[in-house]
Amino acid sequence: MTDDKLARVIDFHGHFCPGVLIGYRAALIGLRELGVERAADEELVTIAETEACGLDAVQVLTGCTMGKGNLILRDWGKQVFTFGRRSDDKMVRVSLKQGAMRRDGDEELPDEERRARARDRMETAPDDELFDVRWVDAPMPERARIFCSVVCSACGESVMEARAHLRDGEPVCPECYGEVYTRLF
Ligand SMILES: [Zn+2]
Ligand SMILES: [Zn+2]
């Protein structure tokens, strides 16, 4: 293994697993199909339908990241990534094929071995055995917007206007409004 890109992905993600390889392979396909390199700015967009391991590889390889606003997370729990380029609004959808990571007889193997085989398969199987790839005929998501900030009338901290609530006509941040720190799932 360890080509340079994969090494960077593993370093960012923290461990080497079958899941991170899903994103690694999907991102390589997406970039190749679009004929583009890693995004320095917002020239690429990724719509990810999972927040699992593979998403880290996608961020490293495509340069579409949460912080840049060109990674859109639609956590529908599917191993699907759609990559788009702004130059001509083309988008390509890369989805993991049902059963792609399994081989006959895997069920009988101990966990550790099954995992190793899945990883091996994700690393070496040809693209078309692992993924379905198709062009998407849909409008590109808008570019990331910059919102004004307002000052929360309860805690005095700044909060993006679009995230603020109104209480008795005064802006209130989500935290003071009573939304708690929690995961959705
Ligand atoms: Zn992982
Ligand atoms: Zn507040």
mmCIF file of C-alpha atoms and ligand atoms in Angstrom:
data_model
loop_
_atom_site.group_PDB
_atom_site.id
_atom_site.type_symbol
_atom_site.label_atom_id
_atom_site.label_comp_id
_atom_site.label_asym_id
_atom_site.label_seq_id
_atom_site.Cartn_x
_atom_site.Cartn_y
_atom_site.Cartn_z
ATOM 1 C CA MET A 1 0.000 0.000 0.000
ATOM 2 C CA THR A 2 1.228 3.394 1.205
ATOM 3 C CA ASP A 3 1.271 5.604 -1.732
ATOM 4 C CA ASP A 4 1.672 9.146 -0.583
ATOM 5 C CA LYS A 5 -2.006 10.074 -0.770
ATOM 6 C CA LEU A 6 -3.141 7.052 1.186
ATOM 7 C CA ALA A 7 -0.501 7.763 3.825
ATOM 8 C CA ARG A 8 -1.888 11.285 4.238
ATOM 9 C CA VAL A 9 -5.426 9.926 4.521
ATOM 10 C CA ILE A 10 -4.456 7.421 7.222
ATOM 11 C CA ASP A 11 -2.526 10.081 9.093
ATOM 12 C CA PHE A 12 -5.554 12.411 9.091
ATOM 13 C CA HIS A 13 -8.089 9.713 9.940
ATOM 14 C CA GLY A 14 -5.939 8.095 12.645
ATOM 15 C CA HIS A 15 -6.210 4.455 11.618
ATOM 16 C CA PHE A 16 -6.350 2.281 8.522
ATOM 17 C CA CYS A 17 -9.753 0.680 8.038
ATOM 18 C CA PRO A 18 -11.999 -0.593 5.225
ATOM 19 C CA GLY A 19 -14.237 2.460 5.666
ATOM 20 C CA VAL A 20 -11.558 5.019 5.022
ATOM 21 C CA LEU A 21 -10.696 3.160 1.826
ATOM 22 C CA ILE A 22 -14.267 3.600 0.582
ATOM 23 C CA GLY A 23 -13.800 7.361 0.647
ATOM 24 C CA TYR A 24 -10.269 7.106 -0.700
ATOM 25 C CA ARG A 25 -11.324 5.078 -3.726
ATOM 26 C CA ALA A 26 -14.501 7.117 -4.292
ATOM 27 C CA ALA A 27 -12.596 10.417 -4.191
ATOM 28 C CA LEU A 28 -9.974 9.169 -6.662
ATOM 29 C CA ILE A 29 -12.765 8.152 -9.055
ATOM 30 C CA GLY A 30 -14.520 11.494 -8.636
ATOM 31 C CA LEU A 31 -11.381 13.544 -9.290
ATOM 32 C CA ARG A 32 -10.458 11.407 -12.276
ATOM 33 C CA GLU A 33 -13.940 11.597 -13.828
ATOM 34 C CA LEU A 34 -14.033 15.364 -13.386
ATOM 35 C CA GLY A 35 -10.420 15.712 -14.545
ATOM 36 C CA VAL A 36 -9.559 17.929 -11.607
ATOM 37 C CA GLU A 37 -7.058 18.206 -8.789
ATOM 38 C CA ARG A 38 -7.628 18.834 -5.116
ATOM 39 C CA ALA A 39 -9.568 22.075 -4.530
ATOM 40 C CA ALA A 40 -7.591 25.012 -3.189
ATOM 41 C CA ASP A 41 -10.719 27.087 -2.876
ATOM 42 C CA GLU A 42 -14.331 26.446 -3.821
ATOM 43 C CA GLU A 43 -13.864 25.138 -7.367
ATOM 44 C CA LEU A 44 -15.050 21.700 -6.268
ATOM 45 C CA VAL A 45 -18.030 20.658 -4.200
ATOM 46 C CA THR A 46 -18.680 17.331 -2.507
ATOM 47 C CA ILE A 47 -22.030 16.156 -1.277
ATOM 48 C CA ALA A 48 -21.475 13.320 1.203
ATOM 49 C CA GLU A 49 -24.309 11.036 2.221
ATOM 50 C CA THR A 50 -22.414 9.583 5.170
ATOM 51 C CA GLU A 51 -20.411 10.848 8.096
ATOM 52 C CA ALA A 52 -18.521 7.549 8.426
ATOM 53 C CA CYS A 53 -14.740 6.941 8.102
ATOM 54 C CA GLY A 54 -14.623 7.455 4.332
ATOM 55 C CA LEU A 55 -15.586 11.102 4.705
ATOM 56 C CA ASP A 56 -12.147 11.877 6.123
ATOM 57 C CA ALA A 57 -10.441 10.475 3.028
ATOM 58 C CA VAL A 58 -12.741 12.524 0.817
ATOM 59 C CA GLN A 59 -11.803 15.714 2.649
ATOM 60 C CA VAL A 60 -8.062 15.018 2.372
ATOM 61 C CA LEU A 61 -8.124 14.060 -1.318
ATOM 62 C CA THR A 62 -10.634 16.527 -2.740
ATOM 63 C CA GLY A 63 -9.932 19.547 -0.556
ATOM 64 C CA CYS A 64 -13.674 19.759 0.007
ATOM 65 C CA THR A 65 -13.839 20.323 3.742
ATOM 66 C CA MET A 66 -16.358 21.344 6.362
ATOM 67 C CA GLY A 67 -14.396 24.508 7.106
ATOM 68 C CA LYS A 68 -14.296 25.686 3.508
ATOM 69 C CA GLY A 69 -17.997 25.222 3.032
ATOM 70 C CA ASN A 70 -17.598 23.128 -0.100
ATOM 71 C CA LEU A 71 -18.452 19.887 1.693
ATOM 72 C CA ILE A 72 -22.151 19.389 2.126
ATOM 73 C CA LEU A 73 -23.124 16.687 4.578
ATOM 74 C CA ARG A 74 -26.430 14.976 3.935
ATOM 75 C CA ASP A 75 -26.159 12.230 6.483
ATOM 76 C CA TRP A 76 -28.496 9.730 4.913
ATOM 77 C CA GLY A 77 -26.356 6.803 6.035
ATOM 78 C CA LYS A 78 -25.398 5.812 2.486
ATOM 79 C CA GLN A 79 -21.908 5.219 1.132
ATOM 80 C CA VAL A 80 -22.464 7.744 -1.641
ATOM 81 C CA PHE A 81 -20.382 10.769 -2.592
ATOM 82 C CA THR A 82 -21.245 13.245 -5.337
ATOM 83 C CA PHE A 83 -18.425 15.409 -6.666
ATOM 84 C CA GLY A 84 -19.004 18.575 -8.690
ATOM 85 C CA ARG A 85 -16.845 21.137 -10.472
ATOM 86 C CA ARG A 86 -17.857 24.788 -10.715
ATOM 87 C CA SER A 87 -16.203 25.437 -14.096
ATOM 88 C CA ASP A 88 -19.132 23.847 -15.948
ATOM 89 C CA ASP A 89 -21.418 22.580 -13.153
ATOM 90 C CA LYS A 90 -20.809 18.899 -13.907
ATOM 91 C CA MET A 91 -21.474 16.455 -11.075
ATOM 92 C CA VAL A 92 -20.586 12.789 -10.796
ATOM 93 C CA ARG A 93 -22.131 10.425 -8.263
ATOM 94 C CA VAL A 94 -20.013 7.594 -6.882
ATOM 95 C CA SER A 95 -21.819 4.958 -4.816
ATOM 96 C CA LEU A 96 -20.516 1.818 -3.176
ATOM 97 C CA LYS A 97 -22.112 -1.245 -4.724
ATOM 98 C CA GLN A 98 -24.291 -3.389 -2.505
ATOM 99 C CA GLY A 99 -22.155 -6.241 -1.124
ATOM 100 C CA ALA A 100 -18.978 -4.852 -2.691
ATOM 101 C CA MET A 101 -16.868 -5.386 0.412
ATOM 102 C CA ARG A 102 -17.914 -8.991 0.990
ATOM 103 C CA ARG A 103 -16.806 -12.254 -0.503
ATOM 104 C CA ASP A 104 -18.476 -15.641 -0.242
ATOM 105 C CA GLY A 105 -17.476 -17.423 2.933
ATOM 106 C CA ASP A 106 -16.717 -14.221 4.862
ATOM 107 C CA GLU A 107 -19.484 -14.968 7.367
ATOM 108 C CA GLU A 108 -17.563 -17.907 8.811
ATOM 109 C CA LEU A 109 -14.418 -15.892 9.488
ATOM 110 C CA PRO A 110 -13.537 -14.263 12.799
ATOM 111 C CA ASP A 111 -14.133 -10.489 12.940
ATOM 112 C CA GLU A 112 -10.492 -9.562 12.630
ATOM 113 C CA GLU A 113 -9.947 -11.650 9.539
ATOM 114 C CA ARG A 114 -13.160 -10.496 7.900
ATOM 115 C CA ARG A 115 -12.076 -6.900 8.415
ATOM 116 C CA ALA A 116 -8.658 -7.572 6.936
ATOM 117 C CA ARG A 117 -10.274 -9.159 3.894
ATOM 118 C CA ALA A 118 -12.661 -6.262 3.452
ATOM 119 C CA ARG A 119 -9.734 -3.869 3.626
ATOM 120 C CA ASP A 120 -7.766 -5.897 1.145
ATOM 121 C CA ARG A 121 -10.722 -5.983 -1.201
ATOM 122 C CA MET A 122 -11.294 -2.230 -0.933
ATOM 123 C CA GLU A 123 -7.655 -1.671 -1.725
ATOM 124 C CA THR A 124 -7.205 -3.998 -4.670
ATOM 125 C CA ALA A 125 -10.523 -4.683 -6.436
ATOM 126 C CA PRO A 126 -11.107 -2.798 -9.697
ATOM 127 C CA ASP A 127 -13.268 0.352 -9.503
ATOM 128 C CA ASP A 128 -16.185 -1.131 -11.414
ATOM 129 C CA GLU A 129 -16.501 -4.042 -8.979
ATOM 130 C CA LEU A 130 -16.763 -1.661 -6.045
ATOM 131 C CA PHE A 131 -18.621 1.401 -7.280
ATOM 132 C CA ASP A 132 -21.420 2.596 -9.494
ATOM 133 C CA VAL A 133 -20.522 5.862 -11.190
ATOM 134 C CA ARG A 134 -22.924 8.130 -13.013
ATOM 135 C CA TRP A 135 -23.288 11.753 -14.062
ATOM 136 C CA VAL A 136 -25.948 13.716 -12.236
ATOM 137 C CA ASP A 137 -28.314 16.059 -13.997
ATOM 138 C CA ALA A 138 -29.103 18.514 -11.211
ATOM 139 C CA PRO A 139 -28.177 22.080 -10.302
ATOM 140 C CA MET A 140 -24.975 22.515 -8.312
ATOM 141 C CA PRO A 141 -25.385 23.549 -4.679
ATOM 142 C CA GLU A 142 -24.834 27.265 -4.105
ATOM 143 C CA ARG A 143 -21.472 28.553 -2.944
ATOM 144 C CA ALA A 144 -20.921 29.010 0.764
ATOM 145 C CA ARG A 145 -22.410 32.299 1.901
ATOM 146 C CA ILE A 146 -21.077 34.758 4.401
ATOM 147 C CA PHE A 147 -23.673 35.832 6.931
ATOM 148 C CA CYS A 148 -23.742 38.839 9.195
ATOM 149 C CA SER A 149 -23.356 38.324 12.909
ATOM 150 C CA VAL A 150 -25.622 39.619 15.620
ATOM 151 C CA VAL A 151 -24.988 39.858 19.350
ATOM 152 C CA CYS A 152 -26.946 37.460 21.534
ATOM 153 C CA SER A 153 -29.088 39.456 23.934
ATOM 154 C CA ALA A 154 -28.607 36.851 26.667
ATOM 155 C CA CYS A 155 -24.866 35.987 26.692
ATOM 156 C CA GLY A 156 -23.410 38.834 24.660
ATOM 157 C CA GLU A 157 -21.523 36.555 22.287
ATOM 158 C CA SER A 158 -21.631 36.967 18.521
ATOM 159 C CA VAL A 159 -23.714 34.520 16.562
ATOM 160 C CA MET A 160 -24.345 34.130 12.842
ATOM 161 C CA GLU A 161 -27.605 35.891 12.065
ATOM 162 C CA ALA A 162 -29.051 32.863 10.272
ATOM 163 C CA ARG A 163 -28.548 30.749 13.428
ATOM 164 C CA ALA A 164 -30.034 33.219 15.884
ATOM 165 C CA HIS A 165 -33.547 32.945 17.279
ATOM 166 C CA LEU A 166 -35.802 35.772 18.299
ATOM 167 C CA ARG A 167 -37.119 35.995 21.861
ATOM 168 C CA ASP A 168 -39.328 38.979 22.673
ATOM 169 C CA GLY A 169 -37.980 40.601 19.549
ATOM 170 C CA GLU A 170 -34.325 40.258 20.623
ATOM 171 C CA PRO A 171 -31.738 37.962 18.982
ATOM 172 C CA VAL A 172 -30.751 34.943 21.083
ATOM 173 C CA CYS A 173 -28.043 32.387 20.217
ATOM 174 C CA PRO A 174 -29.019 28.694 19.917
ATOM 175 C CA GLU A 175 -27.265 27.852 23.183
ATOM 176 C CA CYS A 176 -29.139 30.460 25.203
ATOM 177 C CA TYR A 177 -32.323 29.550 23.365
ATOM 178 C CA GLY A 178 -31.997 26.109 24.937
ATOM 179 C CA GLU A 179 -30.630 23.950 22.138
ATOM 180 C CA VAL A 180 -28.196 21.544 23.743
ATOM 181 C CA TYR A 181 -24.944 19.967 22.692
ATOM 182 C CA THR A 182 -25.975 16.690 21.238
ATOM 183 C CA ARG A 183 -25.546 14.441 18.256
ATOM 184 C CA LEU A 184 -28.559 13.892 16.116
ATOM 185 C CA PHE A 185 -27.878 10.165 16.035
HETATM 186 ZN ZN ZN B 1 -11.965 4.291 10.249
HETATM 187 ZN ZN ZN B 2 -26.262 33.478 23.913
#
